[in-house]
Amino acid sequence: MKKIIFPFFILAASLSAQNYEDIYLKSGADAVIKAIEKNILSKEYWAKRLDGKDVKYGYYDNEVLLAVVDKTDKKLEVLSYDNGKLERVFDTGVIVGKSGDKLLEGDLKTPVGVYQLTRRFTPSDPYLGPLAFSLSYPNLLDKLAKRNGGGIWIHGYPLDGQRTDELKTKGCVAMENDILMKFDKVIDHKKTLALIYEDVRPQTNASEIAAIISGLFTWKKTWIENDIDSYLKFYDKDFARYDGMSLENFKSMKKSIFARKESKSIAFSNFLITPYPNLKKDKLFRVSFFEDYASATHKFAGQKTLYVKLYGNDMKIFIEE
């Protein structure tokens, strides 16, 4: 019998109008697998599974903390997401850099986007306070957009209590030191994402998340089946790969690979699907998951990140890491 891995959910007969035991008795194990796969590819199936879950800040298979920064109103709140429940556990006023997208080193702007908290450390400069958390700016989307600079942190106030400018930072997010220490107690930086936005709060809904998840599994199916035409339809007209490869070159490469008709197994698990703040107001999402890929010529097991756009119910891959 085939070994099938279904990541991040446990299937139950009650989720389908069909009875999987009856299908098995009548048509065998392969028929059960086909019935399950039909559900997995359906947006309606995922919308039903998401019913009652609070997904306005995204969908996450495991517990995650979201540090949501409002550049316009200069506020930061920490939200805990666990099994579809969202709870505010911290909020404070902050100071940030100049408005607008960060484009260049030295432009004093706080970036807009989704970033990991990569490190917790004590700054060498006492002006930055007793503690800091570095952000993963520039991320891949920033790099492909030719945005540069770095050293974007969440940090405190000068240890001597004197700021030369109370209104803005050099692109970082700063809060008073006693509040920073409370922030430190609330978060675990290794499982915290920072969502930094300006003007429009980044929010989504169950319908959009269902469209993305069903789209991802349909994309995976076309990949497994070497269906090159259907596979390439999932890529946005402005697609770029992590190394800057254009869509046309990517298509040529994939057509050559798919022509081999290699048998392969692909499993996705541990999804993090986050609405991506952007000043263009595109329906943009950061999608990260664990991918386990194996064929005769290539094996990969590790984290994969996509940036995807939604056009109605159609998911398009904008950037692939």
Short mmCIF file of C-alpha atoms in Angstrom, two decimals:
data_model
loop_
_atom_site.label_atom_id
_atom_site.label_comp_id
_atom_site.label_asym_id
_atom_site.label_seq_id
_atom_site.Cartn_x
_atom_site.Cartn_y
_atom_site.Cartn_z
CA MET A 1 0.00 0.00 0.00
CA LYS A 2 1.22 3.51 -0.75
CA LYS A 3 2.51 5.57 2.12
CA ILE A 4 0.63 8.88 2.11
CA ILE A 5 1.52 11.86 4.28
CA PHE A 6 -1.19 14.47 4.84
CA PRO A 7 0.43 17.46 6.52
CA PHE A 8 -1.14 19.66 9.20
CA PHE A 9 -4.56 18.01 9.40
CA ILE A 10 -6.29 14.77 10.35
CA LEU A 11 -8.94 13.72 7.92
CA ALA A 12 -12.28 12.51 9.24
CA ALA A 13 -15.19 10.98 7.38
CA SER A 14 -17.46 13.65 8.80
CA LEU A 15 -15.65 16.27 6.69
CA SER A 16 -16.92 14.69 3.51
CA ALA A 17 -20.32 13.74 2.20
CA GLN A 18 -18.75 10.42 1.29
CA ASN A 19 -17.84 7.61 3.67
CA TYR A 20 -14.21 6.64 3.16
CA GLU A 21 -14.74 3.18 4.61
CA ASP A 22 -17.45 2.49 2.03
CA ILE A 23 -15.22 3.75 -0.77
CA TYR A 24 -12.41 1.49 0.46
CA LEU A 25 -14.67 -1.57 0.63
CA LYS A 26 -16.10 -0.91 -2.81
CA SER A 27 -13.08 0.34 -4.75
CA GLY A 28 -9.93 -0.08 -2.65
CA ALA A 29 -7.27 2.16 -1.15
CA ASP A 30 -6.45 4.07 -4.34
CA ALA A 31 -10.06 5.22 -4.59
CA VAL A 32 -9.90 6.53 -1.00
CA ILE A 33 -6.76 8.48 -1.84
CA LYS A 34 -8.43 10.00 -4.89
CA ALA A 35 -11.48 11.01 -2.84
CA ILE A 36 -9.27 12.66 -0.23
CA GLU A 37 -7.19 14.45 -2.88
CA LYS A 38 -10.37 15.82 -4.44
CA ASN A 39 -11.17 17.47 -1.11
CA ILE A 40 -7.66 18.82 -0.63
CA LEU A 41 -7.79 20.61 -3.99
CA SER A 42 -11.12 22.26 -3.21
CA LYS A 43 -11.38 25.81 -1.90
CA GLU A 44 -14.78 24.92 -0.41
CA TYR A 45 -13.19 22.15 1.66
CA TRP A 46 -10.64 24.52 3.17
CA ALA A 47 -13.20 27.25 3.76
CA LYS A 48 -15.18 24.73 5.79
CA ARG A 49 -12.09 23.68 7.76
CA LEU A 50 -11.30 27.33 8.52
CA ASP A 51 -14.82 28.13 9.70
CA GLY A 52 -14.68 29.63 13.19
CA LYS A 53 -10.92 30.30 13.08
CA ASP A 54 -9.63 33.85 13.38
CA VAL A 55 -7.41 34.21 10.32
CA LYS A 56 -7.48 37.97 9.80
CA TYR A 57 -3.70 38.07 10.33
CA GLY A 58 -3.08 34.82 8.49
CA TYR A 59 -3.07 31.07 9.00
CA TYR A 60 -0.41 29.18 10.96
CA ASP A 61 -0.16 25.45 11.65
CA ASN A 62 1.84 26.02 14.82
CA GLU A 63 1.69 28.66 17.53
CA VAL A 64 3.17 31.97 16.41
CA LEU A 65 3.50 35.52 17.73
CA LEU A 66 2.83 38.51 15.50
CA ALA A 67 4.37 41.89 16.30
CA VAL A 68 2.15 44.25 14.31
CA VAL A 69 3.64 47.72 13.84
CA ASP A 70 1.48 50.63 12.66
CA LYS A 71 3.84 53.25 11.20
CA THR A 72 1.05 55.80 10.78
CA ASP A 73 -0.29 55.79 14.34
CA LYS A 74 3.06 54.72 15.84
CA LYS A 75 1.78 51.68 17.70
CA LEU A 76 2.98 48.13 18.22
CA GLU A 77 0.83 45.23 19.36
CA VAL A 78 1.74 41.59 19.89
CA LEU A 79 -0.85 39.00 18.94
CA SER A 80 -0.67 35.34 19.88
CA TYR A 81 -2.05 32.90 17.29
CA ASP A 82 -2.71 29.34 18.40
CA ASN A 83 -5.03 26.84 16.74
CA GLY A 84 -7.14 29.50 15.07
CA LYS A 85 -7.43 31.73 18.13
CA LEU A 86 -5.96 35.23 18.12
CA GLU A 87 -5.25 37.09 21.36
CA ARG A 88 -3.65 40.49 21.97
CA VAL A 89 -0.99 40.04 24.64
CA PHE A 90 0.87 43.37 24.46
CA ASP A 91 0.56 46.87 23.02
CA THR A 92 2.49 50.11 23.26
CA GLY A 93 3.32 53.34 21.53
CA VAL A 94 6.57 53.41 19.53
CA ILE A 95 8.60 55.75 17.40
CA VAL A 96 9.54 54.78 13.86
CA GLY A 97 11.37 56.17 10.84
CA LYS A 98 10.08 58.27 7.99
CA SER A 99 6.95 57.31 6.06
CA GLY A 100 7.01 55.44 2.75
CA ASP A 101 8.74 52.28 1.54
CA LYS A 102 12.35 51.87 2.55
CA LEU A 103 14.39 51.96 -0.65
CA LEU A 104 17.96 52.97 0.13
CA GLU A 105 20.44 52.77 2.95
CA GLY A 106 20.33 56.03 4.87
CA ASP A 107 16.82 57.09 3.79
CA LEU A 108 15.74 56.84 7.47
CA LYS A 109 12.57 54.90 6.56
CA THR A 110 11.14 51.94 8.43
CA PRO A 111 10.44 49.15 5.91
CA VAL A 112 6.91 47.97 5.15
CA GLY A 113 6.55 44.19 5.01
CA VAL A 114 6.83 40.92 6.93
CA TYR A 115 10.07 40.14 8.74
CA GLN A 116 11.41 37.51 11.09
CA LEU A 117 13.00 38.50 14.38
CA THR A 118 16.39 36.97 13.72
CA ARG A 119 18.37 37.80 16.86
CA ARG A 120 18.03 39.05 20.44
CA PHE A 121 21.11 40.92 21.66
CA THR A 122 22.57 43.77 23.69
CA PRO A 123 23.49 46.73 21.44
CA SER A 124 27.06 47.97 21.66
CA ASP A 125 25.81 51.56 21.38
CA PRO A 126 24.05 52.68 24.62
CA TYR A 127 21.97 55.12 22.54
CA LEU A 128 19.93 52.10 21.36
CA GLY A 129 18.96 50.98 24.85
CA PRO A 130 19.54 47.83 26.88
CA LEU A 131 18.20 45.29 24.39
CA ALA A 132 17.46 44.89 20.68
CA PHE A 133 15.89 42.47 18.21
CA SER A 134 17.13 42.45 14.63
CA LEU A 135 14.69 42.08 11.72
CA SER A 136 15.30 40.13 8.52
CA TYR A 137 15.30 43.25 6.34
CA PRO A 138 16.01 43.12 3.46
CA ASN A 139 14.04 39.96 2.75
CA LEU A 140 13.98 38.32 -0.67
CA LEU A 141 11.15 40.53 -1.93
CA ASP A 142 13.12 43.63 -0.88
CA LYS A 143 16.31 42.38 -2.52
CA LEU A 144 14.61 41.62 -5.83
CA ALA A 145 13.05 45.10 -5.71
CA LYS A 146 16.61 46.50 -5.37
CA ARG A 147 15.96 47.84 -1.88
CA ASN A 148 19.06 48.00 0.25
CA GLY A 149 20.23 49.03 3.67
CA GLY A 150 20.02 46.98 6.82
CA GLY A 151 20.36 47.09 10.58
CA ILE A 152 16.61 47.44 11.16
CA TRP A 153 15.93 46.66 14.81
CA ILE A 154 13.33 46.85 17.52
CA HIS A 155 15.22 48.55 20.35
CA GLY A 156 15.02 50.85 23.35
CA TYR A 157 15.81 54.43 24.28
CA PRO A 158 19.27 55.79 25.17
CA LEU A 159 20.51 54.52 28.51
CA ASP A 160 21.15 58.13 29.59
CA GLY A 161 17.52 58.96 28.79
CA GLN A 162 18.33 61.60 26.16
CA ARG A 163 17.13 61.26 22.56
CA THR A 164 18.31 63.75 19.98
CA ASP A 165 15.03 63.34 18.06
CA GLU A 166 11.86 62.22 19.82
CA LEU A 167 9.84 61.99 16.61
CA LYS A 168 11.67 59.43 14.49
CA THR A 169 14.39 56.81 14.32
CA LYS A 170 16.81 55.92 11.53
CA GLY A 171 14.37 53.28 10.30
CA CYS A 172 14.13 51.18 13.46
CA VAL A 173 11.20 50.71 15.83
CA ALA A 174 11.94 52.09 19.31
CA MET A 175 10.10 51.99 22.62
CA GLU A 176 10.86 53.12 26.16
CA ASN A 177 13.21 50.81 28.01
CA ASP A 178 10.85 49.64 30.75
CA ILE A 179 8.27 48.78 28.08
CA LEU A 180 10.94 47.04 25.99
CA MET A 181 11.71 44.73 28.92
CA LYS A 182 8.00 43.85 29.17
CA PHE A 183 7.98 43.20 25.41
CA ASP A 184 10.94 40.86 25.90
CA LYS A 185 9.02 38.82 28.48
CA VAL A 186 6.00 38.46 26.19
CA ILE A 187 7.70 37.27 23.00
CA ASP A 188 9.89 34.42 21.88
CA HIS A 189 11.84 35.99 19.03
CA LYS A 190 12.40 32.60 17.37
CA LYS A 191 8.69 32.24 16.65
CA THR A 192 7.76 35.88 16.12
CA LEU A 193 6.98 37.62 12.84
CA ALA A 194 6.90 41.40 12.53
CA LEU A 195 4.20 42.86 10.26
CA ILE A 196 5.00 46.50 9.58
CA TYR A 197 2.38 48.53 7.75
CA GLU A 198 1.47 52.07 6.84
CA ASP A 199 -2.06 53.45 6.35
CA VAL A 200 -3.79 50.11 5.58
CA ARG A 201 -3.78 47.31 8.17
CA PRO A 202 -2.79 43.97 6.56
CA GLN A 203 -5.76 41.65 7.02
CA THR A 204 -7.23 38.68 5.23
CA ASN A 205 -10.15 36.26 5.62
CA ALA A 206 -11.01 32.57 5.45
CA SER A 207 -12.03 32.76 1.78
CA GLU A 208 -8.63 34.15 0.75
CA ILE A 209 -6.70 31.67 2.90
CA ALA A 210 -8.77 28.79 1.49
CA ALA A 211 -7.98 29.97 -2.05
CA ILE A 212 -4.27 30.00 -1.26
CA ILE A 213 -4.15 26.58 0.42
CA SER A 214 -6.20 24.88 -2.30
CA GLY A 215 -4.06 26.66 -4.89
CA LEU A 216 -0.85 25.39 -3.28
CA PHE A 217 -2.04 21.78 -3.32
CA THR A 218 -3.27 22.08 -6.91
CA TRP A 219 0.11 23.56 -7.89
CA LYS A 220 1.81 20.62 -6.14
CA LYS A 221 -0.40 18.14 -8.04
CA THR A 222 0.59 19.62 -11.41
CA TRP A 223 4.23 19.42 -10.30
CA ILE A 224 3.97 15.74 -9.34
CA GLU A 225 2.14 14.89 -12.58
CA ASN A 226 4.64 16.78 -14.79
CA ASP A 227 1.76 18.82 -16.20
CA ILE A 228 3.91 21.70 -17.39
CA ASP A 229 1.15 23.84 -18.91
CA SER A 230 -1.02 23.76 -15.77
CA TYR A 231 2.05 24.19 -13.55
CA LEU A 232 3.23 27.35 -15.29
CA LYS A 233 -0.22 28.93 -15.03
CA PHE A 234 0.46 29.35 -11.31
CA TYR A 235 3.26 31.86 -11.97
CA ASP A 236 2.62 35.59 -12.06
CA LYS A 237 3.52 37.61 -15.15
CA ASP A 238 6.00 39.56 -12.97
CA PHE A 239 7.52 36.42 -11.42
CA ALA A 240 11.15 36.36 -10.32
CA ARG A 241 13.08 33.50 -8.73
CA TYR A 242 15.40 33.92 -5.72
CA ASP A 243 18.38 34.35 -8.04
CA GLY A 244 16.62 36.90 -10.24
CA MET A 245 15.80 34.43 -13.03
CA SER A 246 13.08 35.86 -15.27
CA LEU A 247 9.78 34.14 -15.98
CA GLU A 248 10.76 33.25 -19.55
CA ASN A 249 14.05 31.64 -18.49
CA PHE A 250 12.26 29.87 -15.65
CA LYS A 251 9.69 28.47 -18.09
CA SER A 252 12.42 27.14 -20.39
CA MET A 253 14.24 25.48 -17.50
CA LYS A 254 11.07 23.87 -16.12
CA LYS A 255 9.97 22.60 -19.55
CA SER A 256 13.31 20.84 -19.90
CA ILE A 257 12.99 19.28 -16.43
CA PHE A 258 9.35 18.24 -16.84
CA ALA A 259 10.11 16.65 -20.22
CA ARG A 260 12.06 13.93 -18.37
CA LYS A 261 8.75 12.71 -16.87
CA GLU A 262 10.48 11.84 -13.61
CA SER A 263 8.48 10.23 -10.86
CA LYS A 264 8.60 12.32 -7.70
CA SER A 265 7.11 12.65 -4.24
CA ILE A 266 6.35 16.04 -2.69
CA ALA A 267 4.94 16.79 0.75
CA PHE A 268 4.11 20.18 2.28
CA SER A 269 3.68 20.80 6.01
CA ASN A 270 3.87 23.45 8.76
CA PHE A 271 2.31 26.34 6.87
CA LEU A 272 2.69 30.01 7.76
CA ILE A 273 0.49 32.18 5.53
CA THR A 274 0.76 35.90 6.28
CA PRO A 275 -0.90 38.87 4.56
CA TYR A 276 1.96 41.03 3.30
CA PRO A 277 1.67 44.80 3.90
CA ASN A 278 2.50 46.85 0.83
CA LEU A 279 1.84 50.41 -0.25
CA LYS A 280 0.61 49.25 -3.68
CA LYS A 281 -2.29 47.55 -1.84
CA ASP A 282 -1.80 44.31 -3.81
CA LYS A 283 -3.35 41.15 -2.36
CA LEU A 284 0.09 39.86 -1.48
CA PHE A 285 0.98 37.04 0.94
CA ARG A 286 4.12 35.52 2.37
CA VAL A 287 3.74 31.72 2.37
CA SER A 288 6.31 29.60 4.17
CA PHE A 289 6.22 25.83 4.67
CA PHE A 290 8.37 22.74 5.02
CA GLU A 291 8.88 20.97 1.70
CA ASP A 292 9.99 17.34 1.38
CA TYR A 293 10.86 16.62 -2.25
CA ALA A 294 12.39 13.47 -3.69
CA SER A 295 13.04 12.26 -7.23
CA ALA A 296 15.71 10.06 -8.78
CA THR A 297 17.91 13.08 -9.51
CA HIS A 298 17.15 15.54 -6.72
CA LYS A 299 16.22 15.58 -3.05
CA PHE A 300 15.29 18.54 -0.87
CA ALA A 301 13.94 18.75 2.66
CA GLY A 302 13.72 22.22 4.14
CA GLN A 303 11.88 25.48 4.50
CA LYS A 304 10.45 27.06 1.35
CA THR A 305 9.08 30.58 1.06
CA LEU A 306 6.84 31.95 -1.66
CA TYR A 307 5.37 35.39 -2.14
CA VAL A 308 2.00 34.96 -3.81
CA LYS A 309 -0.66 37.29 -5.18
CA LEU A 310 -4.39 36.69 -5.22
CA TYR A 311 -6.48 37.73 -8.19
CA GLY A 312 -9.97 36.86 -7.01
CA ASN A 313 -9.67 33.13 -6.28
CA ASP A 314 -6.57 32.64 -8.43
CA MET A 315 -3.24 32.28 -6.65
CA LYS A 316 -0.16 33.35 -8.59
CA ILE A 317 3.42 32.86 -7.43
CA PHE A 318 5.18 36.21 -7.56
CA ILE A 319 8.53 35.25 -5.99
CA GLU A 320 9.93 31.80 -5.23
CA GLU A 321 12.77 31.31 -2.78
#
